[in-house]
Amino acid sequence: MGNKKEITIKAFRFNAETDYLPYYKTYKMEVGRDELILDLLNRVKWEHDGSFSYRRSCRHGICGACAITVNGKATLACKQNAMDLVELFGDELIFEPQSKKRAVKDMIIDKGDFWEKHAAVKPYVVADVDPNPSSESTMSQEQVEQFLDADYCIQCGACHYACPVVEVNEEYFGPAAFAAAYRFSVDPRDNASKDRLEATAEMGPGVWDCVKCFECAEACPKDVNPIEKITKLHNMQFEQGVAKRNVATKHAEGFIRSIKKFGYLDEQDIVLYSEGLGVVKHLSEAFKMIKAGKVHPFDVMKKKMPRSKNLDEIQKLIEISQKNEL
Amino acid sequence: MSNLKYALYTGCTARESTPELLSSTMAVAKKLGIELILLDEASCCGASHLQDFDDFLSLVLNARNICYAEKLGLDMVTICNTCQLNSAMTKERLDSDPELKAKVNEKLAEVGLEYKGTSRVRHFQYALIEDYGLDNLSAKVEKPLSHFNIAPFYGCHNIRPSELHHEVNGGENPYAPTSLDDLIEALEGNSVDYESKNKCCGFHVDLQAPKTSNALSGTALVDAIDNNADLMVTPCPLCQLNMDLKQDSAGKQLGREIDLPVLHLPQMIALALGCSAEEIGLKFNVTKATELI
């Protein structure tokens, strides 16, 4: 059992039906080495305050119901050892719902946006299946490996609510929906891959709005690594000819233009090339950069651009390694 | 202190729009007796955007960069979080997948190179802390930063994904990082505790989704200001650019006036070590910071 430790739990409390604002209540308790965060949630409810509310069900890391945050860290309560978090954060653990603005009661949130976005990417195999099959539908080991563990997702919402883009862009699908879109698009039985790729290529809701912060990879309790699937979806847009020419796709492809010429990224060219006429909206910033001496607007011959040594090697490697086109 | 020597992968930004990052890095190294060999053969890391377009090509180019550090028999240090991410991710993928490594080496062989996996890849920030040591750094301080409240902004790609970085960033906890705070304290500055220190600045969507970018950078800047920061410091030139350059548009979107100098980490260290104004290069900072000297 090991040594017990006295800790303080500061829990977010809110009842949307009766409270105007949320508040925090503190509970002191002795915690043992083998207790889980779910045990502590239970103890708050059973030993301190019966009105304390949270979701729980399977207790086996499978149903995804008990996801909360502890000191800002996305946490699946039934899988997370409490003392490990005490070692990480100290003697005060702060329990909060995954999304404070969606709080309904204490740890319980309205997860409607998550389910709506998840459903929108068709998170199932789309296929005409013979209702009376004469043989099993089999998959090779290689095909299964293509899933990259995306099928371990339990829809707990940890990545979704850890994503800063979900927080500021209401139409954004979010990392869990993208991981599902990837998982079903690489399924050899599926026929809707193109629909999913087109939907997730849209500016605003789609993968191009990902800020690449890796919060989703950090948050996932099942190591699904959603951002890896987001990158895969980006690649698949080009591989399958779904990518449309827009500021984001040109920005990704445009790197090769500069690298071929200089080895380095031409920071001015990438903005001009990606934006086209839209470049005018960057004028005030461009002016500030010129004023600070950061860019050289009249360097038409690109004399100030750095050039990598052995540039011919870089050019050769691009020539023989490039796989995708826009 | 035995001679510390590294291969420096500058990335693009330090050679273009943030020359102050390169000059202050070199100045800090000189003051501390650290030798930095510039990897002039290296190319752009792809900044996570080339990766979206052509993953394999970006692996080949990043592996080539590391080859040149290996040829020198030196560990590589980076001064941009995104360069660090893409270099480290390439290294991790090739070191853990012999088949992929062979495919990449097949291409590299065409230009007479081979990726072996013998060089460590670390951000200069962590090489300083791990190899040089904060106590030794403290002993070199000529101008203590004691009159400044400094907000550390860690930048995503040095701390997440933690599994990738934990062996080269001192096992930093991405939810409660401390290394920049420790560095600030070692230079006798007052580190500002604020919620946004480990959050994203939004740089990578600045072209296609400026509203998202402004919301994220603006929130972090305002958070630092509301916690009495006099300046912000970051090890990532992309965070620095986004947060230094776009204060007006972020402020407009948030309905707040934002005016906070944002320094590169080596600029802050160079200040404390008494490097010259030329080396620190504050004239290149867009949000006025020259009065800090």
Short mmCIF file of N, CA and C in Angstrom, two decimals, chain A residues 258-264 307-317, chain B residues 41 43 64:
data_model
loop_
_atom_site.label_atom_id
_atom_site.label_comp_id
_atom_site.label_asym_id
_atom_site.label_seq_id
_atom_site.Cartn_x
_atom_site.Cartn_y
_atom_site.Cartn_z
N SER A 258 11.23 27.54 -52.60
CA SER A 258 12.38 28.22 -51.99
C SER A 258 13.53 27.28 -51.74
N ILE A 259 13.21 26.11 -51.23
CA ILE A 259 14.29 25.20 -50.84
C ILE A 259 15.12 24.82 -52.07
N LYS A 260 14.44 24.66 -53.21
CA LYS A 260 15.16 24.38 -54.46
C LYS A 260 16.12 25.51 -54.82
N LYS A 261 15.64 26.74 -54.62
CA LYS A 261 16.46 27.90 -55.02
C LYS A 261 17.56 28.23 -54.04
N PHE A 262 17.24 28.13 -52.74
CA PHE A 262 18.17 28.65 -51.73
C PHE A 262 18.59 27.62 -50.67
N GLY A 263 17.84 26.53 -50.57
CA GLY A 263 18.07 25.63 -49.43
C GLY A 263 17.24 26.10 -48.24
N TYR A 264 17.19 27.42 -48.07
CA TYR A 264 16.39 28.02 -47.01
C TYR A 264 15.01 28.38 -47.54
N ARG A 307 22.10 31.24 -48.68
CA ARG A 307 22.07 30.06 -49.56
C ARG A 307 22.81 28.92 -48.88
N SER A 308 22.21 27.74 -48.88
CA SER A 308 22.87 26.58 -48.27
C SER A 308 24.09 26.19 -49.09
N LYS A 309 25.14 25.77 -48.40
CA LYS A 309 26.28 25.17 -49.11
C LYS A 309 25.84 23.83 -49.70
N ASN A 310 26.46 23.42 -50.76
CA ASN A 310 26.12 22.16 -51.44
C ASN A 310 24.64 22.11 -51.84
N LEU A 311 24.17 23.23 -52.36
CA LEU A 311 22.77 23.35 -52.76
C LEU A 311 22.38 22.29 -53.79
N ASP A 312 23.38 21.90 -54.62
CA ASP A 312 23.10 20.89 -55.64
C ASP A 312 22.62 19.57 -55.03
N GLU A 313 23.12 19.24 -53.84
CA GLU A 313 22.67 18.01 -53.17
C GLU A 313 21.19 18.11 -52.81
N ILE A 314 20.82 19.28 -52.31
CA ILE A 314 19.42 19.50 -51.90
C ILE A 314 18.51 19.39 -53.12
N GLN A 315 18.95 20.01 -54.21
CA GLN A 315 18.14 19.97 -55.45
C GLN A 315 17.98 18.53 -55.95
N LYS A 316 19.07 17.80 -55.89
CA LYS A 316 19.04 16.40 -56.35
C LYS A 316 18.08 15.58 -55.47
N LEU A 317 18.18 15.78 -54.15
CA LEU A 317 17.33 15.02 -53.23
C LEU A 317 15.85 15.34 -53.44
N GLU B 41 25.64 23.87 -44.53
CA GLU B 41 25.10 23.00 -45.60
C GLU B 41 23.61 22.74 -45.40
N SER B 43 19.54 22.67 -44.82
CA SER B 43 18.42 23.33 -45.50
C SER B 43 17.30 23.57 -44.49
N ARG B 64 19.39 14.73 -43.95
CA ARG B 64 20.62 15.30 -44.53
C ARG B 64 21.24 16.33 -43.57
#
